[in-house]
mmCIF file of C-alpha atoms in Angstrom:
data_model
loop_
_atom_site.group_PDB
_atom_site.id
_atom_site.type_symbol
_atom_site.label_atom_id
_atom_site.label_comp_id
_atom_site.label_asym_id
_atom_site.label_seq_id
_atom_site.Cartn_x
_atom_site.Cartn_y
_atom_site.Cartn_z
ATOM 1 C CA MET A 1 91.042 95.840 55.328
ATOM 2 C CA GLU A 2 91.314 98.796 57.694
ATOM 3 C CA HIS A 3 94.662 100.598 57.629
ATOM 4 C CA LEU A 4 95.529 100.627 61.343
ATOM 5 C CA SER A 5 97.561 103.401 62.920
ATOM 6 C CA PRO A 6 100.990 102.547 64.369
ATOM 7 C CA GLU A 7 99.533 102.990 67.868
ATOM 8 C CA ALA A 8 96.743 100.519 67.115
ATOM 9 C CA ILE A 9 99.211 97.999 65.699
ATOM 10 C CA MET A 10 101.407 98.344 68.792
ATOM 11 C CA ALA A 11 98.400 97.675 70.994
ATOM 12 C CA ARG A 12 97.668 94.485 69.063
ATOM 13 C CA LEU A 13 101.282 93.297 69.265
ATOM 14 C CA VAL A 14 101.672 94.008 72.983
ATOM 15 C CA GLY A 15 98.451 92.074 73.565
ATOM 16 C CA PHE A 16 100.234 88.879 72.553
ATOM 17 C CA PRO A 17 102.303 87.702 75.587
ATOM 18 C CA THR A 18 105.248 86.505 73.512
ATOM 19 C CA VAL A 19 107.676 85.863 76.363
ATOM 20 C CA SER A 20 110.679 83.991 74.946
ATOM 21 C CA ARG A 21 109.821 80.790 76.821
ATOM 22 C CA ASP A 22 106.418 80.703 75.082
ATOM 23 C CA SER A 23 105.145 80.562 71.509
ATOM 24 C CA ASN A 24 104.879 83.629 69.288
ATOM 25 C CA LEU A 25 102.662 81.970 66.689
ATOM 26 C CA ASP A 26 99.487 83.913 67.545
ATOM 27 C CA LEU A 27 101.324 87.190 66.935
ATOM 28 C CA VAL A 28 102.847 85.860 63.713
ATOM 29 C CA ALA A 29 99.434 84.719 62.464
ATOM 30 C CA TRP A 30 97.924 88.142 63.188
ATOM 31 C CA VAL A 31 100.696 89.968 61.311
ATOM 32 C CA GLU A 32 100.440 87.492 58.443
ATOM 33 C CA ASP A 33 96.683 88.045 58.157
ATOM 34 C CA TYR A 34 96.973 91.815 58.490
ATOM 35 C CA LEU A 35 99.569 92.019 55.720
ATOM 36 C CA ALA A 36 97.555 89.646 53.514
ATOM 37 C CA GLY A 37 94.566 91.957 53.931
ATOM 38 C CA HIS A 38 96.661 94.673 52.316
ATOM 39 C CA GLY A 39 97.859 92.484 49.454
ATOM 40 C CA ILE A 40 101.250 91.631 50.974
ATOM 41 C CA THR A 41 102.489 88.046 51.023
ATOM 42 C CA ALA A 42 104.407 87.162 54.177
ATOM 43 C CA HIS A 43 106.728 84.201 54.496
ATOM 44 C CA ARG A 44 106.750 82.231 57.731
ATOM 45 C CA HIS A 45 109.866 80.331 58.830
ATOM 46 C CA PRO A 46 109.274 78.074 61.882
ATOM 47 C CA ASP A 47 111.895 76.972 64.360
ATOM 48 C CA GLU A 48 112.703 73.301 64.928
ATOM 49 C CA THR A 49 109.971 72.963 67.585
ATOM 50 C CA GLY A 50 107.214 74.382 65.421
ATOM 51 C CA GLN A 51 106.151 76.586 68.352
ATOM 52 C CA LYS A 52 107.861 79.747 67.128
ATOM 53 C CA ALA A 53 108.387 81.355 63.760
ATOM 54 C CA ALA A 54 110.051 84.261 62.036
ATOM 55 C CA LEU A 55 108.153 86.278 59.446
ATOM 56 C CA PHE A 56 109.435 88.301 56.520
ATOM 57 C CA ALA A 57 107.837 90.129 53.614
ATOM 58 C CA HIS A 58 108.751 92.281 50.601
ATOM 59 C CA VAL A 59 106.998 95.137 48.823
ATOM 60 C CA GLY A 60 108.051 97.098 45.791
ATOM 61 C CA PRO A 61 109.906 96.002 42.679
ATOM 62 C CA GLU A 62 111.395 92.500 42.654
ATOM 63 C CA VAL A 63 114.956 93.774 42.603
ATOM 64 C CA GLU A 64 117.907 93.677 44.969
ATOM 65 C CA GLY A 65 119.214 96.614 46.969
ATOM 66 C CA GLY A 66 116.222 97.428 49.142
ATOM 67 C CA VAL A 67 115.901 98.233 52.827
ATOM 68 C CA VAL A 68 115.105 95.739 55.604
ATOM 69 C CA LEU A 69 113.318 96.896 58.755
ATOM 70 C CA SER A 70 114.168 94.249 61.338
ATOM 71 C CA GLY A 71 112.786 93.623 64.805
ATOM 72 C CA HIS A 72 112.164 90.774 67.219
ATOM 73 C CA THR A 73 108.795 89.568 68.462
ATOM 74 C CA ASP A 74 109.786 88.104 71.833
ATOM 75 C CA VAL A 75 109.804 89.941 75.151
ATOM 76 C CA VAL A 76 111.257 89.253 78.583
ATOM 77 C CA PRO A 77 109.083 87.916 81.431
ATOM 78 C CA VAL A 78 107.118 90.066 83.848
ATOM 79 C CA ASP A 79 107.348 87.517 86.675
ATOM 80 C CA GLY A 80 108.006 89.162 90.024
ATOM 81 C CA GLN A 81 107.777 92.679 88.654
ATOM 82 C CA ALA A 82 105.446 95.265 90.188
ATOM 83 C CA TRP A 83 103.428 96.757 87.318
ATOM 84 C CA SER A 84 100.962 99.612 87.746
ATOM 85 C CA SER A 85 98.797 98.304 84.894
ATOM 86 C CA ASP A 86 98.344 95.138 82.846
ATOM 87 C CA PRO A 87 101.744 94.598 81.153
ATOM 88 C CA PHE A 88 100.089 93.061 78.102
ATOM 89 C CA THR A 89 97.684 95.940 77.512
ATOM 90 C CA VAL A 90 99.012 99.248 76.202
ATOM 91 C CA THR A 91 98.077 101.946 78.699
ATOM 92 C CA GLU A 92 98.616 105.607 77.855
ATOM 93 C CA ARG A 93 99.222 108.052 80.681
ATOM 94 C CA ASP A 94 101.366 111.131 81.212
ATOM 95 C CA GLY A 95 102.588 111.164 77.614
ATOM 96 C CA ARG A 96 103.812 107.573 77.733
ATOM 97 C CA TYR A 97 102.672 104.224 76.347
ATOM 98 C CA TYR A 98 103.135 101.526 79.005
ATOM 99 C CA GLY A 99 103.292 97.812 78.238
ATOM 100 C CA ARG A 100 105.747 94.954 77.970
ATOM 101 C CA GLY A 101 107.611 95.437 74.722
ATOM 102 C CA CYS A 102 106.530 99.015 74.038
ATOM 103 C CA ALA A 103 110.194 100.039 74.103
ATOM 104 C CA ASP A 104 111.853 96.688 73.394
ATOM 105 C CA MET A 105 110.681 96.436 70.701
ATOM 106 C CA LYS A 106 107.068 96.103 69.652
ATOM 107 C CA GLY A 107 106.848 99.859 69.246
ATOM 108 C CA PHE A 108 109.332 99.643 66.394
ATOM 109 C CA ASP A 109 107.713 96.453 65.068
ATOM 110 C CA ALA A 110 104.387 98.285 64.853
ATOM 111 C CA LEU A 111 105.977 101.181 63.000
ATOM 112 C CA ALA A 112 107.710 98.789 60.615
ATOM 113 C CA ILE A 113 104.454 96.941 59.852
ATOM 114 C CA TRP A 114 102.682 100.266 59.266
ATOM 115 C CA THR A 115 105.505 101.344 56.965
ATOM 116 C CA LEU A 116 105.377 98.165 54.885
ATOM 117 C CA VAL A 117 101.646 98.643 54.331
ATOM 118 C CA GLU A 118 102.160 102.335 53.561
ATOM 119 C CA ALA A 119 104.917 101.499 51.055
ATOM 120 C CA LYS A 120 102.583 99.010 49.366
ATOM 121 C CA ARG A 121 99.757 101.557 49.254
ATOM 122 C CA ARG A 122 101.877 104.372 47.833
ATOM 123 C CA GLY A 123 104.173 102.338 45.652
ATOM 124 C CA VAL A 124 107.941 102.534 45.982
ATOM 125 C CA ALA A 125 110.717 102.565 43.407
ATOM 126 C CA ARG A 126 113.126 100.920 45.838
ATOM 127 C CA PRO A 127 111.916 97.835 47.724
ATOM 128 C CA LEU A 128 111.188 97.605 51.419
ATOM 129 C CA GLN A 129 111.265 94.446 53.508
ATOM 130 C CA LEU A 130 110.049 93.505 56.966
ATOM 131 C CA ALA A 131 111.866 90.877 59.062
ATOM 132 C CA LEU A 132 110.505 89.789 62.458
ATOM 133 C CA SER A 133 112.502 87.225 64.422
ATOM 134 C CA TYR A 134 112.026 85.185 67.607
ATOM 135 C CA ASP A 135 114.280 84.379 70.603
ATOM 136 C CA GLU A 136 116.337 87.560 70.485
ATOM 137 C CA GLU A 137 116.030 87.979 74.232
ATOM 138 C CA VAL A 138 117.642 84.605 74.929
ATOM 139 C CA GLY A 139 120.732 85.094 72.777
ATOM 140 C CA CYS A 140 119.697 86.380 69.328
ATOM 141 C CA LEU A 141 118.926 82.801 68.312
ATOM 142 C CA GLY A 142 116.191 83.407 65.749
ATOM 143 C CA ALA A 143 117.765 85.919 63.372
ATOM 144 C CA PRO A 144 120.423 83.729 61.670
ATOM 145 C CA PRO A 145 117.948 81.069 60.463
ATOM 146 C CA MET A 146 115.551 83.845 59.415
ATOM 147 C CA ILE A 147 118.261 85.600 57.401
ATOM 148 C CA ASP A 148 119.191 82.291 55.764
ATOM 149 C CA ALA A 149 115.539 81.626 54.941
ATOM 150 C CA MET A 150 115.163 85.021 53.268
ATOM 151 C CA GLN A 151 117.827 84.254 50.676
ATOM 152 C CA GLY A 152 116.265 83.325 47.348
ATOM 153 C CA VAL A 153 112.725 83.862 48.634
ATOM 154 C CA VAL A 154 112.848 87.667 48.580
ATOM 155 C CA PRO A 155 115.383 89.744 46.637
ATOM 156 C CA ARG A 156 118.487 90.440 48.683
ATOM 157 C CA ALA A 157 118.324 93.846 50.333
ATOM 158 C CA GLY A 158 121.267 96.198 50.482
ATOM 159 C CA LEU A 159 120.915 97.383 54.051
ATOM 160 C CA ALA A 160 119.205 96.514 57.308
ATOM 161 C CA ILE A 161 117.930 98.893 59.967
ATOM 162 C CA ILE A 162 117.502 97.112 63.290
ATOM 163 C CA GLY A 163 115.030 99.034 65.436
ATOM 164 C CA GLU A 164 116.252 98.464 68.981
ATOM 165 C CA PRO A 165 115.573 101.525 71.158
ATOM 166 C CA THR A 166 118.280 104.146 70.521
ATOM 167 C CA THR A 167 116.173 107.324 70.995
ATOM 168 C CA MET A 168 116.307 107.562 67.182
ATOM 169 C CA GLN A 169 120.083 107.924 67.109
ATOM 170 C CA ALA A 170 122.236 106.178 64.515
ATOM 171 C CA VAL A 171 124.097 103.412 66.356
ATOM 172 C CA THR A 172 126.843 101.838 64.264
ATOM 173 C CA GLY A 173 128.605 99.522 66.700
ATOM 174 C CA HIS A 174 127.930 97.130 69.550
ATOM 175 C CA LYS A 175 129.836 94.560 71.532
ATOM 176 C CA GLY A 176 129.862 90.907 70.594
ATOM 177 C CA GLY A 177 128.844 88.295 73.096
ATOM 178 C CA LEU A 178 128.792 84.669 74.021
ATOM 179 C CA GLY A 179 127.320 82.772 76.925
ATOM 180 C CA TYR A 180 127.608 79.383 78.574
ATOM 181 C CA ASN A 181 125.344 77.345 80.793
ATOM 182 C CA VAL A 182 127.614 75.677 83.337
ATOM 183 C CA GLN A 183 126.647 72.640 85.419
ATOM 184 C CA VAL A 184 129.057 71.382 88.063
ATOM 185 C CA HIS A 185 128.530 67.794 89.236
ATOM 186 C CA GLY A 186 129.939 67.255 92.714
ATOM 187 C CA TYR A 187 129.822 64.394 95.203
ATOM 188 C CA GLU A 188 127.732 64.527 98.372
ATOM 189 C CA VAL A 189 129.116 63.718 101.812
ATOM 190 C CA HIS A 190 128.448 65.107 105.256
ATOM 191 C CA SER A 191 130.169 68.478 105.512
ATOM 192 C CA SER A 192 132.183 67.293 108.522
ATOM 193 C CA LEU A 193 133.932 64.950 106.068
ATOM 194 C CA MET A 194 134.044 67.391 103.190
ATOM 195 C CA HIS A 195 137.535 66.253 102.149
ATOM 196 C CA ARG A 196 135.987 62.956 101.001
ATOM 197 C CA GLY A 197 133.479 64.649 98.750
ATOM 198 C CA VAL A 198 133.414 67.432 96.169
ATOM 199 C CA ASN A 199 131.332 70.519 96.846
ATOM 200 C CA ALA A 200 129.998 71.633 93.463
ATOM 201 C CA ILE A 201 129.352 75.177 94.686
ATOM 202 C CA MET A 202 132.854 75.594 96.041
ATOM 203 C CA ALA A 203 134.263 74.051 92.839
ATOM 204 C CA ALA A 204 132.342 76.658 90.859
ATOM 205 C CA ALA A 205 133.669 79.517 92.970
ATOM 206 C CA PRO A 206 137.152 79.627 91.353
ATOM 207 C CA LEU A 207 135.523 80.009 87.920
ATOM 208 C CA ILE A 208 133.474 82.950 89.143
ATOM 209 C CA ASP A 209 136.532 84.409 90.841
ATOM 210 C CA TRP A 210 138.400 84.037 87.536
ATOM 211 C CA ALA A 211 135.690 86.229 85.952
ATOM 212 C CA ASN A 212 136.258 88.840 88.665
ATOM 213 C CA ARG A 213 140.000 88.812 88.040
ATOM 214 C CA MET A 214 139.542 89.109 84.279
ATOM 215 C CA ASN A 215 137.188 92.066 84.749
ATOM 216 C CA ALA A 216 139.729 93.801 86.974
ATOM 217 C CA GLY A 217 142.516 93.190 84.457
ATOM 218 C CA ASN A 218 140.422 94.334 81.497
ATOM 219 C CA ARG A 219 139.402 97.487 83.318
ATOM 220 C CA ALA A 220 143.036 98.328 84.075
ATOM 221 C CA LYS A 221 144.183 98.044 80.448
ATOM 222 C CA GLU A 222 144.409 101.013 78.107
ATOM 223 C CA PRO A 223 141.480 100.617 75.697
ATOM 224 C CA SER A 224 141.880 100.783 71.949
ATOM 225 C CA ASP A 225 140.408 103.774 70.122
ATOM 226 C CA LEU A 226 137.426 101.663 69.060
ATOM 227 C CA ALA A 227 136.914 100.105 72.498
ATOM 228 C CA ALA A 228 137.093 103.557 74.083
ATOM 229 C CA MET A 229 133.783 104.425 72.385
ATOM 230 C CA PHE A 230 131.923 101.909 74.575
ATOM 231 C CA GLU A 231 130.665 102.069 78.148
ATOM 232 C CA PRO A 232 132.473 100.375 79.752
ATOM 233 C CA PRO A 233 135.411 100.375 77.301
ATOM 234 C CA TRP A 234 136.492 96.829 78.088
ATOM 235 C CA THR A 235 135.280 93.245 77.738
ATOM 236 C CA THR A 236 133.071 92.231 80.654
ATOM 237 C CA LEU A 237 132.421 88.797 82.178
ATOM 238 C CA HIS A 238 129.239 88.323 84.168
ATOM 239 C CA VAL A 239 127.470 85.699 86.282
ATOM 240 C CA GLY A 240 123.888 86.730 86.947
ATOM 241 C CA GLN A 241 122.376 83.559 88.403
ATOM 242 C CA ILE A 242 123.667 80.644 90.472
ATOM 243 C CA GLU A 243 121.880 77.808 92.225
ATOM 244 C CA GLY A 244 122.702 74.467 93.793
ATOM 245 C CA GLY A 245 123.116 72.444 96.933
ATOM 246 C CA THR A 246 120.821 70.436 99.190
ATOM 247 C CA ALA A 247 121.550 71.552 102.754
ATOM 248 C CA HIS A 248 124.106 73.543 104.701
ATOM 249 C CA ASN A 249 125.695 70.405 106.140
ATOM 250 C CA ILE A 250 126.020 68.465 102.866
ATOM 251 C CA THR A 251 128.643 69.079 100.202
ATOM 252 C CA ALA A 252 126.694 70.277 97.174
ATOM 253 C CA ALA A 253 126.138 67.623 94.528
ATOM 254 C CA ASP A 254 125.156 70.167 91.930
ATOM 255 C CA CYS A 255 125.739 73.810 90.998
ATOM 256 C CA ARG A 256 124.427 75.675 87.961
ATOM 257 C CA PHE A 257 125.298 79.141 86.726
ATOM 258 C CA GLY A 258 125.650 81.142 83.536
ATOM 259 C CA MET A 259 128.825 82.815 82.333
ATOM 260 C CA ASP A 260 128.323 85.633 79.831
ATOM 261 C CA PHE A 261 130.872 87.708 77.910
ATOM 262 C CA ARG A 262 130.384 91.098 76.248
ATOM 263 C CA VAL A 263 133.404 91.551 74.038
ATOM 264 C CA VAL A 264 134.704 94.858 72.683
ATOM 265 C CA PRO A 265 135.522 95.055 68.958
ATOM 266 C CA GLY A 266 139.097 94.082 68.282
ATOM 267 C CA GLU A 267 138.975 91.143 70.690
ATOM 268 C CA ASP A 268 137.886 87.672 69.602
ATOM 269 C CA PRO A 269 134.857 86.278 71.455
ATOM 270 C CA GLU A 270 135.955 82.750 70.596
ATOM 271 C CA ALA A 271 139.335 83.394 72.215
ATOM 272 C CA TRP A 272 137.545 84.395 75.406
ATOM 273 C CA GLY A 273 135.445 81.260 75.197
ATOM 274 C CA ALA A 274 138.574 79.131 74.806
ATOM 275 C CA ARG A 275 140.169 80.766 77.852
ATOM 276 C CA PHE A 276 137.079 80.051 79.915
ATOM 277 C CA LEU A 277 136.986 76.411 78.847
ATOM 278 C CA ASP A 278 140.643 76.078 79.845
ATOM 279 C CA GLU A 279 139.675 77.249 83.334
ATOM 280 C CA VAL A 280 136.778 74.782 83.353
ATOM 281 C CA ARG A 281 139.153 71.923 82.553
ATOM 282 C CA LYS A 282 141.524 72.970 85.359
ATOM 283 C CA ALA A 283 138.676 73.112 87.864
ATOM 284 C CA GLU A 284 137.381 69.755 86.683
ATOM 285 C CA ALA A 285 140.822 68.158 87.095
ATOM 286 C CA ASP A 286 140.952 69.348 90.706
ATOM 287 C CA MET A 287 137.538 67.836 91.354
ATOM 288 C CA GLN A 288 138.343 64.523 89.723
ATOM 289 C CA ALA A 289 141.539 64.206 91.750
ATOM 290 C CA VAL A 290 139.197 63.703 94.719
ATOM 291 C CA ARG A 291 136.272 61.907 93.042
ATOM 292 C CA PRO A 292 136.737 60.738 89.430
ATOM 293 C CA GLU A 293 132.981 60.620 88.786
ATOM 294 C CA THR A 294 132.602 64.376 89.224
ATOM 295 C CA GLY A 295 132.842 66.883 86.378
ATOM 296 C CA ILE A 296 131.744 70.107 84.750
ATOM 297 C CA GLU A 297 129.559 70.619 81.690
ATOM 298 C CA ALA A 298 129.882 73.973 79.925
ATOM 299 C CA THR A 299 127.330 74.291 77.116
ATOM 300 C CA ARG A 300 127.351 77.196 74.687
ATOM 301 C CA ARG A 301 124.093 79.079 75.081
ATOM 302 C CA PHE A 302 124.543 81.817 72.492
ATOM 303 C CA THR A 303 127.035 83.569 70.276
ATOM 304 C CA VAL A 304 126.329 87.084 69.045
ATOM 305 C CA PRO A 305 128.773 88.761 66.665
ATOM 306 C CA GLY A 306 129.624 92.370 67.337
ATOM 307 C CA LEU A 307 128.546 95.176 65.027
ATOM 308 C CA ARG A 308 131.537 96.936 63.499
ATOM 309 C CA PRO A 309 131.280 100.561 62.367
ATOM 310 C CA GLU A 310 131.351 100.518 58.562
ATOM 311 C CA GLN A 311 133.338 102.792 56.312
ATOM 312 C CA ASP A 312 130.734 104.663 54.250
ATOM 313 C CA GLY A 313 128.060 102.207 55.366
ATOM 314 C CA ALA A 314 124.788 102.356 53.448
ATOM 315 C CA ALA A 315 122.635 101.680 56.524
ATOM 316 C CA GLU A 316 124.340 104.410 58.532
ATOM 317 C CA ALA A 317 124.039 106.821 55.610
ATOM 318 C CA MET A 318 120.324 106.138 55.215
ATOM 319 C CA ILE A 319 119.619 106.693 58.911
ATOM 320 C CA ARG A 320 121.670 109.879 59.022
ATOM 321 C CA GLN A 321 119.954 111.249 55.921
ATOM 322 C CA VAL A 322 116.543 110.746 57.516
ATOM 323 C CA THR A 323 117.344 111.776 61.092
ATOM 324 C CA GLY A 324 120.048 114.361 60.561
ATOM 325 C CA ASP A 325 122.034 112.736 63.374
ATOM 326 C CA ASN A 326 125.755 113.058 62.629
ATOM 327 C CA ALA A 327 127.217 112.020 65.997
ATOM 328 C CA ALA A 328 128.997 108.700 66.619
ATOM 329 C CA HIS A 329 127.061 106.245 68.797
ATOM 330 C CA VAL A 330 127.789 102.700 69.967
ATOM 331 C CA VAL A 331 126.101 100.495 72.581
ATOM 332 C CA SER A 332 127.340 97.755 74.888
ATOM 333 C CA TYR A 333 124.310 95.473 74.505
ATOM 334 C CA GLY A 334 124.099 92.955 71.667
ATOM 335 C CA THR A 335 121.570 93.006 68.840
ATOM 336 C CA GLU A 336 120.743 91.196 65.636
ATOM 337 C CA ALA A 337 122.551 93.929 63.666
ATOM 338 C CA GLY A 338 125.860 92.080 63.961
ATOM 339 C CA GLN A 339 124.199 88.991 62.508
ATOM 340 C CA PHE A 340 122.875 90.911 59.504
ATOM 341 C CA GLN A 341 126.326 92.420 59.018
ATOM 342 C CA GLN A 342 127.938 88.992 59.287
ATOM 343 C CA ALA A 343 125.542 87.814 56.555
ATOM 344 C CA GLY A 344 126.781 90.552 54.218
ATOM 345 C CA TYR A 345 124.231 93.319 54.783
ATOM 346 C CA SER A 346 125.163 96.862 55.657
ATOM 347 C CA ALA A 347 123.617 97.224 59.107
ATOM 348 C CA ALA A 348 122.974 99.874 61.734
ATOM 349 C CA ILE A 349 120.613 100.333 64.670
ATOM 350 C CA CYS A 350 117.965 103.019 65.019
ATOM 351 C CA GLY A 351 114.688 102.863 66.851
ATOM 352 C CA PRO A 352 112.375 104.833 69.116
ATOM 353 C CA GLY A 353 112.513 104.613 72.885
ATOM 354 C CA ASP A 354 115.223 104.346 75.506
ATOM 355 C CA ILE A 355 117.043 101.098 76.282
ATOM 356 C CA ALA A 356 116.950 102.133 79.954
ATOM 357 C CA GLN A 357 113.225 101.259 79.945
ATOM 358 C CA ALA A 358 113.735 97.798 78.453
ATOM 359 C CA HIS A 359 113.003 94.827 80.720
ATOM 360 C CA GLN A 360 111.781 97.108 83.530
ATOM 361 C CA PRO A 361 108.452 97.002 85.368
ATOM 362 C CA ASP A 362 106.184 99.642 83.849
ATOM 363 C CA GLU A 363 108.218 99.564 80.635
ATOM 364 C CA PHE A 364 107.212 102.471 78.429
ATOM 365 C CA ILE A 365 107.919 104.408 75.282
ATOM 366 C CA SER A 366 107.193 108.121 75.336
ATOM 367 C CA ARG A 367 104.619 109.463 72.911
ATOM 368 C CA ALA A 368 107.269 111.894 71.634
ATOM 369 C CA GLN A 369 109.667 109.048 70.815
ATOM 370 C CA PHE A 370 106.941 107.022 69.134
ATOM 371 C CA GLU A 371 105.968 110.020 67.029
ATOM 372 C CA ALA A 372 109.626 110.582 66.142
ATOM 373 C CA GLY A 373 109.761 106.980 64.966
ATOM 374 C CA HIS A 374 106.615 107.546 62.910
ATOM 375 C CA GLY A 375 108.182 110.618 61.329
ATOM 376 C CA PHE A 376 111.281 108.599 60.454
ATOM 377 C CA MET A 377 109.151 105.974 58.734
ATOM 378 C CA ARG A 378 107.184 108.520 56.723
ATOM 379 C CA SER A 379 110.435 110.083 55.518
ATOM 380 C CA LEU A 380 111.818 106.655 54.690
ATOM 381 C CA VAL A 381 108.808 105.852 52.501
ATOM 382 C CA ASP A 382 109.229 109.211 50.755
ATOM 383 C CA ARG A 383 112.827 108.339 49.920
ATOM 384 C CA LEU A 384 111.958 104.841 48.717
ATOM 385 C CA ALA A 385 109.123 106.197 46.602
ATOM 386 C CA ALA A 386 111.525 108.656 44.969
ATOM 387 C CA GLY A 387 114.018 105.867 44.320
#
């Protein structure tokens, strides 16, 4: 089979519209077939619906202690965004590759696939693994079952490099996170008699105001040394969407919103979740004092462990050896790196592109960043070949 360039692989991957709400199986099948054509056996692990799957593969000696290159296959929607070109076709112009996922993170995925094939072709003394997950964009849901599925099927690797866009810097820490879907069930009456009903939107408002007050309090506190590395250096609470109600003159029977937390290291995400649920119960009690049939459902949507900087971490050391980057970097967004670390791997983040381009219309990765990523991968194969 033809040995495709990283650019050609990226074009193939971007051509699959693997928005998180849709299946990624066509992309998985293509990667599976491409690897098989180069003598590499890939292992598919489907989700409970059978409409999505993770994929992982191993090359090199059947021994532990190798390197995992990990990325996700899903992308965010393009709905409502003004693109200058087809978002699912890679378009090169002005030294940039445009397309949904070029930065986040099919550019890295393409480089990782190229590297696995290159490691197989050259032969390596230390093994290399590829791990491609699903549903990262909706709460890092696909990585934990993928990591579990890898155990006993491929030899356990020693370190994982997660290729989110960091402009090829070694990122060793990120915030943890958790999120809730909240549905408030009110009771409809004419708004002139609002005291007889329960307005679900107005019942939700104190919970959102609580988030505002917590943000103000967190911002005012003196951050710990570790928290001070982040921007912002405090735990943030965020509501990005809210909907509900029937008409302006009817108390709203329903209100739905999401409550998300990004938690600095040193604070317990579960403790923040417990505090929020306490506020939910208080708000619900106020509602039920008027109409007992009302209530609030708060359903956990995701939990993402933070990535803690490691003392003498193997993943950090590997990245720094290849890139020469010796500065300290952390990010406030969540990734699957914390999940690999939680599973016992040394983990760090390093990938081409800028997170500022992720999720944007006309998302792009610069040719210079993509080439820097390619150079990283060539150096990585050299090191694995030397043992």
